[in-house]
PDB file of N, CA and C in Angstrom:
ATOM      1  N   MET B  28       0.866  -1.074   0.014  1.00 84.00           N
ATOM      2  CA  MET B  28       0.043  -0.018   0.003  1.00 84.00           C
ATOM      3  C   MET B  28       0.905   1.328   0.129  1.00 84.00           C
ATOM      4  N   VAL B  29       2.079   1.194   0.770  1.00 87.00           N
ATOM      5  CA  VAL B  29       2.894   2.390   0.765  1.00 87.00           C
ATOM      6  C   VAL B  29       3.540   2.488  -0.500  1.00 87.00           C
ATOM      7  N   LYS B  30       3.849   1.514  -1.182  1.00 87.00           N
ATOM      8  CA  LYS B  30       4.493   1.551  -2.495  1.00 87.00           C
ATOM      9  C   LYS B  30       3.417   2.254  -3.396  1.00 87.00           C
ATOM     10  N   MET B  31       2.228   1.872  -3.333  1.00 86.00           N
ATOM     11  CA  MET B  31       1.341   2.590  -4.359  1.00 86.00           C
ATOM     12  C   MET B  31       0.996   4.044  -3.954  1.00 86.00           C
ATOM     13  N   ILE B  32       1.107   4.409  -2.800  1.00 88.00           N
ATOM     14  CA  ILE B  32       0.912   5.838  -2.419  1.00 88.00           C
ATOM     15  C   ILE B  32       2.032   6.518  -3.041  1.00 88.00           C
ATOM     16  N   ILE B  33       3.408   6.002  -2.785  1.00 86.00           N
ATOM     17  CA  ILE B  33       4.590   6.667  -3.362  1.00 86.00           C
ATOM     18  C   ILE B  33       4.526   6.663  -4.756  1.00 86.00           C
ATOM     19  N   LEU B  34       4.157   5.777  -5.552  1.00 84.00           N
ATOM     20  CA  LEU B  34       3.977   5.633  -6.982  1.00 84.00           C
ATOM     21  C   LEU B  34       3.002   6.841  -7.462  1.00 84.00           C
ATOM     22  N   LEU B  35       1.871   6.830  -6.763  1.00 82.00           N
ATOM     23  CA  LEU B  35       0.815   7.909  -7.107  1.00 82.00           C
ATOM     24  C   LEU B  35       1.341   9.196  -6.880  1.00 82.00           C
ATOM     25  N   SER B  36       2.074   9.502  -5.886  1.00 81.00           N
ATOM     26  CA  SER B  36       2.662  10.701  -5.469  1.00 81.00           C
ATOM     27  C   SER B  36       3.610  11.175  -6.589  1.00 81.00           C
ATOM     28  N   ILE B  37       4.421  10.160  -6.978  1.00 78.00           N
ATOM     29  CA  ILE B  37       5.490  10.547  -8.085  1.00 78.00           C
ATOM     30  C   ILE B  37       4.885  10.776  -9.358  1.00 78.00           C
ATOM     31  N   ILE B  38       3.750  10.055  -9.750  1.00 74.00           N
ATOM     32  CA  ILE B  38       2.969  10.412 -10.933  1.00 74.00           C
ATOM     33  C   ILE B  38       2.323  11.822 -10.969  1.00 74.00           C
ATOM     34  N   SER B  39       1.690  12.084  -9.889  1.00 71.00           N
ATOM     35  CA  SER B  39       1.130  13.321  -9.663  1.00 71.00           C
ATOM     36  C   SER B  39       2.209  14.486  -9.769  1.00 71.00           C
ATOM     37  N   ILE B  40       3.087  14.330  -9.098  1.00 69.00           N
ATOM     38  CA  ILE B  40       4.199  15.310  -9.261  1.00 69.00           C
ATOM     39  C   ILE B  40       4.768  15.716 -10.742  1.00 69.00           C
ATOM     40  N   PHE B  41       4.947  14.438 -11.336  1.00 68.00           N
ATOM     41  CA  PHE B  41       5.212  14.354 -12.770  1.00 68.00           C
ATOM     42  C   PHE B  41       4.399  15.097 -13.634  1.00 68.00           C
ATOM     43  N   ALA B  42       3.079  14.822 -13.511  1.00 63.00           N
ATOM     44  CA  ALA B  42       1.868  15.144 -14.326  1.00 63.00           C
ATOM     45  C   ALA B  42       1.890  16.807 -14.024  1.00 63.00           C
ATOM     46  N   VAL B  43       2.108  17.406 -12.990  1.00 60.00           N
ATOM     47  CA  VAL B  43       2.052  18.746 -12.594  1.00 60.00           C
ATOM     48  C   VAL B  43       3.309  19.597 -13.194  1.00 60.00           C
ATOM     49  N   SER B  44       4.454  18.848 -12.884  1.00 61.00           N
ATOM     50  CA  SER B  44       5.617  19.570 -13.285  1.00 61.00           C
ATOM     51  C   SER B  44       6.068  19.450 -14.649  1.00 61.00           C
ATOM     52  N   CYS B  45       5.672  18.504 -15.410  1.00 61.00           N
ATOM     53  CA  CYS B  45       6.354  18.469 -16.888  1.00 61.00           C
ATOM     54  C   CYS B  45       5.523  19.322 -17.859  1.00 61.00           C
ATOM     55  N   SER B  46       4.490  20.133 -17.448  1.00 69.00           N
ATOM     56  CA  SER B  46       3.955  20.929 -18.510  1.00 69.00           C
ATOM     57  C   SER B  46       3.817  22.632 -18.082  1.00 69.00           C
ATOM     58  N   TYR B  47       4.119  23.334 -19.226  1.00 76.00           N
ATOM     59  CA  TYR B  47       4.059  24.662 -18.804  1.00 76.00           C
ATOM     60  C   TYR B  47       3.374  25.228 -20.209  1.00 76.00           C
ATOM     61  N   GLN B  48       2.760  26.373 -19.963  1.00 83.00           N
ATOM     62  CA  GLN B  48       2.152  26.906 -21.308  1.00 83.00           C
ATOM     63  C   GLN B  48       2.249  28.535 -21.015  1.00 83.00           C
ATOM     64  N   HIS B  49       2.445  29.188 -22.364  1.00 86.00           N
ATOM     65  CA  HIS B  49       2.300  30.538 -22.537  1.00 86.00           C
ATOM     66  C   HIS B  49       1.282  30.891 -23.509  1.00 86.00           C
ATOM     67  N   ARG B  50       0.476  31.799 -23.411  1.00 89.00           N
ATOM     68  CA  ARG B  50      -0.634  32.317 -24.369  1.00 89.00           C
ATOM     69  C   ARG B  50      -0.590  33.794 -24.394  1.00 89.00           C
ATOM     70  N   HIS B  51      -0.482  34.088 -25.728  1.00 87.00           N
ATOM     71  CA  HIS B  51      -0.301  35.544 -26.038  1.00 87.00           C
ATOM     72  C   HIS B  51      -1.182  35.832 -27.208  1.00 87.00           C
ATOM     73  N   LEU B  52      -2.024  36.965 -27.001  1.00 89.00           N
ATOM     74  CA  LEU B  52      -3.020  37.358 -27.945  1.00 89.00           C
ATOM     75  C   LEU B  52      -2.469  38.644 -28.770  1.00 89.00           C
ATOM     76  N   VAL B  53      -2.601  38.616 -30.036  1.00 89.00           N
ATOM     77  CA  VAL B  53      -2.226  39.604 -30.926  1.00 89.00           C
ATOM     78  C   VAL B  53      -3.337  40.275 -31.511  1.00 89.00           C
ATOM     79  N   GLY B  54      -3.546  41.475 -31.491  1.00 87.00           N
ATOM     80  CA  GLY B  54      -4.702  42.091 -31.928  1.00 87.00           C
ATOM     81  C   GLY B  54      -5.873  41.769 -31.179  1.00 87.00           C
ATOM     82  N   ASN B  55      -7.128  41.476 -31.634  1.00 86.00           N
ATOM     83  CA  ASN B  55      -8.237  41.061 -31.185  1.00 86.00           C
ATOM     84  C   ASN B  55      -8.225  39.544 -30.830  1.00 86.00           C
ATOM     85  N   GLY B  56      -7.263  38.856 -30.904  1.00 83.00           N
ATOM     86  CA  GLY B  56      -7.224  37.259 -30.878  1.00 83.00           C
ATOM     87  C   GLY B  56      -7.658  36.705 -32.135  1.00 83.00           C
ATOM     88  N   PRO B  57      -7.802  35.209 -32.109  1.00 86.00           N
ATOM     89  CA  PRO B  57      -8.149  34.541 -33.281  1.00 86.00           C
ATOM     90  C   PRO B  57      -9.605  34.795 -33.786  1.00 86.00           C
ATOM     91  N   GLN B  58      -9.591  34.880 -34.862  1.00 85.00           N
ATOM     92  CA  GLN B  58     -11.049  35.268 -35.565  1.00 85.00           C
ATOM     93  C   GLN B  58     -11.480  34.145 -36.514  1.00 85.00           C
ATOM     94  N   THR B  59     -10.649  33.357 -37.314  1.00 86.00           N
ATOM     95  CA  THR B  59     -10.916  32.332 -38.045  1.00 86.00           C
ATOM     96  C   THR B  59     -11.063  30.991 -37.779  1.00 86.00           C
ATOM     97  N   GLY B  60     -10.279  30.671 -36.526  1.00 83.00           N
ATOM     98  CA  GLY B  60     -10.217  29.337 -36.077  1.00 83.00           C
ATOM     99  C   GLY B  60      -9.138  28.353 -36.789  1.00 83.00           C
ATOM    100  N   VAL B  61      -8.355  28.897 -37.685  1.00 87.00           N
ATOM    101  CA  VAL B  61      -7.364  28.060 -38.495  1.00 87.00           C
ATOM    102  C   VAL B  61      -6.170  28.023 -37.580  1.00 87.00           C
ATOM    103  N   THR B  62      -5.606  26.669 -37.366  1.00 89.00           N
ATOM    104  CA  THR B  62      -4.517  26.431 -36.265  1.00 89.00           C
ATOM    105  C   THR B  62      -3.353  25.829 -37.047  1.00 89.00           C
ATOM    106  N   LEU B  63      -2.159  26.228 -36.873  1.00 88.00           N
ATOM    107  CA  LEU B  63      -1.009  25.719 -37.386  1.00 88.00           C
ATOM    108  C   LEU B  63       0.066  25.634 -36.201  1.00 88.00           C
ATOM    109  N   THR B  64       0.529  24.246 -36.137  1.00 90.00           N
ATOM    110  CA  THR B  64       1.382  23.785 -35.095  1.00 90.00           C
ATOM    111  C   THR B  64       2.736  23.471 -35.498  1.00 90.00           C
ATOM    112  N   ARG B  65       3.720  23.887 -34.940  1.00 92.00           N
ATOM    113  CA  ARG B  65       5.201  23.521 -35.283  1.00 92.00           C
ATOM    114  C   ARG B  65       6.061  23.132 -33.894  1.00 92.00           C
ATOM    115  N   LYS B  66       6.950  22.205 -34.116  1.00 90.00           N
ATOM    116  CA  LYS B  66       7.629  21.920 -33.084  1.00 90.00           C
ATOM    117  C   LYS B  66       8.912  22.754 -32.899  1.00 90.00           C
ATOM    118  N   GLN B  67       9.470  23.403 -31.979  1.00 90.00           N
ATOM    119  CA  GLN B  67      10.579  23.941 -31.799  1.00 90.00           C
ATOM    120  C   GLN B  67      11.657  23.420 -31.095  1.00 90.00           C
ATOM    121  N   TRP B  68      12.843  23.238 -31.655  1.00 88.00           N
ATOM    122  CA  TRP B  68      13.918  22.337 -31.127  1.00 88.00           C
ATOM    123  C   TRP B  68      15.031  23.325 -30.703  1.00 88.00           C
ATOM    124  N   TYR B  69      15.699  22.803 -29.501  1.00 87.00           N
ATOM    125  CA  TYR B  69      16.789  23.591 -28.977  1.00 87.00           C
ATOM    126  C   TYR B  69      17.877  22.664 -28.757  1.00 87.00           C
ATOM    127  N   ALA B  70      19.269  23.098 -28.983  1.00 86.00           N
ATOM    128  CA  ALA B  70      20.404  22.254 -28.648  1.00 86.00           C
ATOM    129  C   ALA B  70      20.872  22.915 -27.271  1.00 86.00           C
ATOM    130  N   LEU B  71      21.873  22.200 -26.626  1.00 85.00           N
ATOM    131  CA  LEU B  71      22.600  22.583 -25.454  1.00 85.00           C
ATOM    132  C   LEU B  71      21.830  23.127 -24.434  1.00 85.00           C
ATOM    133  N   TRP B  72      20.771  22.150 -24.008  1.00 79.00           N
ATOM    134  CA  TRP B  72      19.760  22.182 -22.972  1.00 79.00           C
ATOM    135  C   TRP B  72      19.064  23.579 -23.026  1.00 79.00           C
ATOM    136  N   GLY B  73      18.722  24.094 -24.366  1.00 78.00           N
ATOM    137  CA  GLY B  73      17.787  25.186 -24.444  1.00 78.00           C
ATOM    138  C   GLY B  73      18.486  26.343 -24.806  1.00 78.00           C
ATOM    139  N   LEU B  74      19.946  26.502 -24.947  1.00 86.00           N
ATOM    140  CA  LEU B  74      20.584  27.687 -25.236  1.00 86.00           C
ATOM    141  C   LEU B  74      20.672  27.950 -26.776  1.00 86.00           C
ATOM    142  N   VAL B  75      20.684  26.964 -27.540  1.00 88.00           N
ATOM    143  CA  VAL B  75      20.955  27.253 -28.968  1.00 88.00           C
ATOM    144  C   VAL B  75      19.614  26.754 -29.789  1.00 88.00           C
ATOM    145  N   PRO B  76      18.874  27.740 -30.554  1.00 90.00           N
ATOM    146  CA  PRO B  76      17.740  27.248 -31.288  1.00 90.00           C
ATOM    147  C   PRO B  76      18.293  26.474 -32.389  1.00 90.00           C
ATOM    148  N   VAL B  77      17.728  25.432 -32.927  1.00 91.00           N
ATOM    149  CA  VAL B  77      17.874  24.520 -33.944  1.00 91.00           C
ATOM    150  C   VAL B  77      17.151  24.836 -35.179  1.00 91.00           C
ATOM    151  N   ASN B  78      15.814  25.074 -35.025  1.00 91.00           N
ATOM    152  CA  ASN B  78      14.999  25.444 -36.032  1.00 91.00           C
ATOM    153  C   ASN B  78      14.523  26.824 -35.675  1.00 91.00           C
ATOM    154  N   ASP B  79      13.946  27.485 -36.660  1.00 88.00           N
ATOM    155  CA  ASP B  79      13.164  28.861 -36.417  1.00 88.00           C
ATOM    156  C   ASP B  79      11.782  28.566 -36.835  1.00 88.00           C
ATOM    157  N   VAL B  80      10.870  28.770 -35.816  1.00 89.00           N
ATOM    158  CA  VAL B  80       9.482  28.721 -35.852  1.00 89.00           C
ATOM    159  C   VAL B  80       9.021  30.232 -35.797  1.00 89.00           C
ATOM    160  N   ASP B  81       8.836  30.724 -37.186  1.00 88.00           N
ATOM    161  CA  ASP B  81       8.530  32.195 -37.303  1.00 88.00           C
ATOM    162  C   ASP B  81       6.935  32.440 -37.355  1.00 88.00           C
ATOM    163  N   VAL B  82       6.465  32.930 -36.092  1.00 86.00           N
ATOM    164  CA  VAL B  82       4.913  32.984 -35.831  1.00 86.00           C
ATOM    165  C   VAL B  82       4.433  33.926 -36.747  1.00 86.00           C
ATOM    166  N   GLU B  83       5.054  34.978 -37.106  1.00 85.00           N
ATOM    167  CA  GLU B  83       4.587  35.937 -38.111  1.00 85.00           C
ATOM    168  C   GLU B  83       4.211  35.374 -39.417  1.00 85.00           C
ATOM    169  N   LYS B  84       5.188  34.319 -39.773  1.00 87.00           N
ATOM    170  CA  LYS B  84       5.022  33.607 -40.983  1.00 87.00           C
ATOM    171  C   LYS B  84       3.789  32.692 -40.860  1.00 87.00           C
ATOM    172  N   LEU B  85       3.641  31.924 -39.775  1.00 86.00           N
ATOM    173  CA  LEU B  85       2.556  31.228 -39.495  1.00 86.00           C
ATOM    174  C   LEU B  85       1.336  31.972 -39.494  1.00 86.00           C
ATOM    175  N   ALA B  86       1.103  33.092 -39.003  1.00 86.00           N
ATOM    176  CA  ALA B  86      -0.007  34.040 -38.925  1.00 86.00           C
ATOM    177  C   ALA B  86      -0.387  34.351 -40.355  1.00 86.00           C
ATOM    178  N   GLY B  87       0.649  34.281 -41.362  1.00 85.00           N
ATOM    179  CA  GLY B  87       0.247  34.587 -42.732  1.00 85.00           C
ATOM    180  C   GLY B  87      -0.172  36.326 -42.926  1.00 85.00           C
ATOM    181  N   GLY B  88       0.306  37.114 -42.156  1.00 84.00           N
ATOM    182  CA  GLY B  88      -0.051  38.377 -42.378  1.00 84.00           C
ATOM    183  C   GLY B  88      -1.481  38.958 -41.745  1.00 84.00           C
ATOM    184  N   SER B  89      -1.877  38.001 -40.867  1.00 86.00           N
ATOM    185  CA  SER B  89      -3.085  38.206 -39.990  1.00 86.00           C
ATOM    186  C   SER B  89      -2.819  39.164 -38.923  1.00 86.00           C
ATOM    187  N   GLU B  90      -3.623  40.235 -38.698  1.00 87.00           N
ATOM    188  CA  GLU B  90      -3.286  41.034 -37.655  1.00 87.00           C
ATOM    189  C   GLU B  90      -3.952  40.771 -36.276  1.00 87.00           C
ATOM    190  N   ASN B  91      -4.849  39.633 -36.347  1.00 89.00           N
ATOM    191  CA  ASN B  91      -5.418  39.028 -35.089  1.00 89.00           C
ATOM    192  C   ASN B  91      -5.044  37.416 -34.983  1.00 89.00           C
ATOM    193  N   TYR B  92      -4.392  37.168 -34.002  1.00 90.00           N
ATOM    194  CA  TYR B  92      -4.066  35.752 -33.823  1.00 90.00           C
ATOM    195  C   TYR B  92      -3.647  35.489 -32.466  1.00 90.00           C
ATOM    196  N   GLU B  93      -3.377  34.322 -31.967  1.00 92.00           N
ATOM    197  CA  GLU B  93      -3.062  33.849 -30.773  1.00 92.00           C
ATOM    198  C   GLU B  93      -1.886  32.956 -30.892  1.00 92.00           C
ATOM    199  N   ILE B  94      -0.772  33.193 -29.959  1.00 92.00           N
ATOM    200  CA  ILE B  94       0.429  32.266 -30.036  1.00 92.00           C
ATOM    201  C   ILE B  94       0.414  31.383 -28.733  1.00 92.00           C
ATOM    202  N   TYR B  95       0.468  30.253 -28.795  1.00 90.00           N
ATOM    203  CA  TYR B  95       0.238  29.395 -27.786  1.00 90.00           C
ATOM    204  C   TYR B  95       1.539  28.461 -27.603  1.00 90.00           C
ATOM    205  N   THR B  96       2.248  28.721 -26.705  1.00 90.00           N
ATOM    206  CA  THR B  96       3.676  27.953 -26.533  1.00 90.00           C
ATOM    207  C   THR B  96       3.492  27.060 -25.350  1.00 90.00           C
ATOM    208  N   ARG B  97       3.824  25.797 -25.557  1.00 86.00           N
ATOM    209  CA  ARG B  97       3.643  24.805 -24.375  1.00 86.00           C
ATOM    210  C   ARG B  97       4.499  23.647 -24.421  1.00 86.00           C
ATOM    211  N   SER B  98       4.886  23.200 -23.259  1.00 81.00           N
ATOM    212  CA  SER B  98       5.762  21.976 -23.134  1.00 81.00           C
ATOM    213  C   SER B  98       4.900  20.989 -22.519  1.00 81.00           C
ATOM    214  N   ASN B  99       4.464  19.943 -22.977  1.00 73.00           N
ATOM    215  CA  ASN B  99       3.598  18.899 -22.273  1.00 73.00           C
ATOM    216  C   ASN B  99       4.303  17.638 -22.066  1.00 73.00           C
ATOM    217  N   ALA B 100       3.546  16.478 -21.651  1.00 73.00           N
ATOM    218  CA  ALA B 100       3.994  15.220 -21.342  1.00 73.00           C
ATOM    219  C   ALA B 100       4.815  14.713 -22.616  1.00 73.00           C
ATOM    220  N   GLY B 101       4.113  14.870 -23.694  1.00 73.00           N
ATOM    221  CA  GLY B 101       4.850  14.294 -24.983  1.00 73.00           C
ATOM    222  C   GLY B 101       6.154  14.951 -25.241  1.00 73.00           C
ATOM    223  N   ASP B 102       6.326  16.164 -24.965  1.00 74.00           N
ATOM    224  CA  ASP B 102       7.472  16.848 -25.041  1.00 74.00           C
ATOM    225  C   ASP B 102       8.522  16.373 -24.011  1.00 74.00           C
ATOM    226  N   PHE B 103       7.999  16.182 -22.780  1.00 73.00           N
ATOM    227  CA  PHE B 103       8.853  15.658 -21.704  1.00 73.00           C
ATOM    228  C   PHE B 103       9.418  14.336 -22.184  1.00 73.00           C
ATOM    229  N   PHE B 104       8.668  13.373 -22.647  1.00 74.00           N
ATOM    230  CA  PHE B 104       9.134  12.011 -23.013  1.00 74.00           C
ATOM    231  C   PHE B 104      10.291  12.112 -24.217  1.00 74.00           C
ATOM    232  N   ILE B 105       9.910  13.068 -25.153  1.00 74.00           N
ATOM    233  CA  ILE B 105      10.980  13.383 -26.167  1.00 74.00           C
ATOM    234  C   ILE B 105      12.343  13.841 -25.520  1.00 74.00           C
ATOM    235  N   ASN B 106      12.070  14.897 -24.561  1.00 73.00           N
ATOM    236  CA  ASN B 106      13.233  15.541 -23.968  1.00 73.00           C
ATOM    237  C   ASN B 106      13.906  14.425 -22.967  1.00 73.00           C
ATOM    238  N   LEU B 107      13.220  13.564 -22.477  1.00 73.00           N
ATOM    239  CA  LEU B 107      13.837  12.559 -21.651  1.00 73.00           C
ATOM    240  C   LEU B 107      14.923  11.812 -22.382  1.00 73.00           C
ATOM    241  N   PHE B 108      14.624  11.263 -23.699  1.00 78.00           N
ATOM    242  CA  PHE B 108      15.834  10.616 -24.494  1.00 78.00           C
ATOM    243  C   PHE B 108      16.484  11.405 -25.127  1.00 78.00           C
ATOM    244  N   THR B 109      16.144  12.631 -25.700  1.00 76.00           N
ATOM    245  CA  THR B 109      16.989  13.519 -26.260  1.00 76.00           C
ATOM    246  C   THR B 109      17.854  14.483 -25.407  1.00 76.00           C
ATOM    247  N   GLY B 110      17.324  14.820 -24.167  1.00 68.00           N
ATOM    248  CA  GLY B 110      18.019  15.664 -23.311  1.00 68.00           C
ATOM    249  C   GLY B 110      19.346  15.215 -22.912  1.00 68.00           C
ATOM    250  N   ILE B 111      19.612  13.791 -22.785  1.00 74.00           N
ATOM    251  CA  ILE B 111      21.039  13.268 -22.488  1.00 74.00           C
ATOM    252  C   ILE B 111      22.051  13.959 -23.328  1.00 74.00           C
ATOM    253  N   ILE B 112      21.739  14.136 -24.715  1.00 76.00           N
ATOM    254  CA  ILE B 112      22.759  14.896 -25.498  1.00 76.00           C
ATOM    255  C   ILE B 112      22.409  16.379 -25.634  1.00 76.00           C
ATOM    256  N   GLY B 113      21.527  16.785 -24.942  1.00 78.00           N
ATOM    257  CA  GLY B 113      21.255  18.322 -24.652  1.00 78.00           C
ATOM    258  C   GLY B 113      20.144  18.864 -25.730  1.00 78.00           C
ATOM    259  N   PHE B 114      19.393  18.037 -26.377  1.00 79.00           N
ATOM    260  CA  PHE B 114      18.225  18.606 -27.075  1.00 79.00           C
ATOM    261  C   PHE B 114      16.964  18.710 -26.333  1.00 79.00           C
ATOM    262  N   THR B 115      16.288  19.745 -26.519  1.00 79.00           N
ATOM    263  CA  THR B 115      14.915  19.938 -25.827  1.00 79.00           C
ATOM    264  C   THR B 115      13.978  20.391 -26.921  1.00 79.00           C
ATOM    265  N   SER B 116      12.672  20.291 -26.653  1.00 81.00           N
ATOM    266  CA  SER B 116      11.726  20.667 -27.560  1.00 81.00           C
ATOM    267  C   SER B 116      10.630  21.346 -26.948  1.00 81.00           C
ATOM    268  N   ARG B 117       9.777  22.111 -27.649  1.00 84.00           N
ATOM    269  CA  ARG B 117       8.455  22.529 -27.130  1.00 84.00           C
ATOM    270  C   ARG B 117       7.535  22.842 -28.310  1.00 84.00           C
ATOM    271  N   THR B 118       6.254  22.791 -28.250  1.00 84.00           N
ATOM    272  CA  THR B 118       5.248  23.045 -29.232  1.00 84.00           C
ATOM    273  C   THR B 118       4.805  24.513 -29.357  1.00 84.00           C
ATOM    274  N   VAL B 119       4.752  25.115 -30.557  1.00 88.00           N
ATOM    275  CA  VAL B 119       4.211  26.340 -30.870  1.00 88.00           C
ATOM    276  C   VAL B 119       2.969  26.324 -31.662  1.00 88.00           C
ATOM    277  N   THR B 120       1.937  26.854 -31.292  1.00 87.00           N
ATOM    278  CA  THR B 120       0.681  26.795 -32.107  1.00 87.00           C
ATOM    279  C   THR B 120       0.259  28.262 -32.319  1.00 87.00           C
ATOM    280  N   VAL B 121      -0.116  28.597 -33.527  1.00 89.00           N
ATOM    281  CA  VAL B 121      -0.581  29.772 -34.008  1.00 89.00           C
ATOM    282  C   VAL B 121      -2.145  29.649 -34.471  1.00 89.00           C
ATOM    283  N   ARG B 122      -2.959  30.179 -33.651  1.00 89.00           N
ATOM    284  CA  ARG B 122      -4.352  30.274 -34.171  1.00 89.00           C
ATOM    285  C   ARG B 122      -4.903  31.463 -34.682  1.00 89.00           C
ATOM    286  N   LYS B 123      -5.332  31.575 -36.081  1.00 86.00           N
ATOM    287  CA  LYS B 123      -5.837  32.950 -36.658  1.00 86.00           C
ATOM    288  C   LYS B 123      -7.161  32.973 -36.439  1.00 86.00           C
TER     289      LYS B 123
END
């Protein structure tokens, strides 16, 4: 029983700590509901960007959109394996 409580505590801590999000509204926020998602990669534990996710290009000239940047459990598991050599990832979503 004690092992089960410890396991549930570890899973709960993991579920809470492995995700973060940042939401930023530009203009009046999304108007059309069109969503584009890209994966942002970093090397050296987040110091050097590997690819460039240009949110203005994803917005396509729209003046009203939402930028949603997050790291979730899926990113955590990717980082678990690639983090050994220093690569991390996050997901960037632009909704017009």
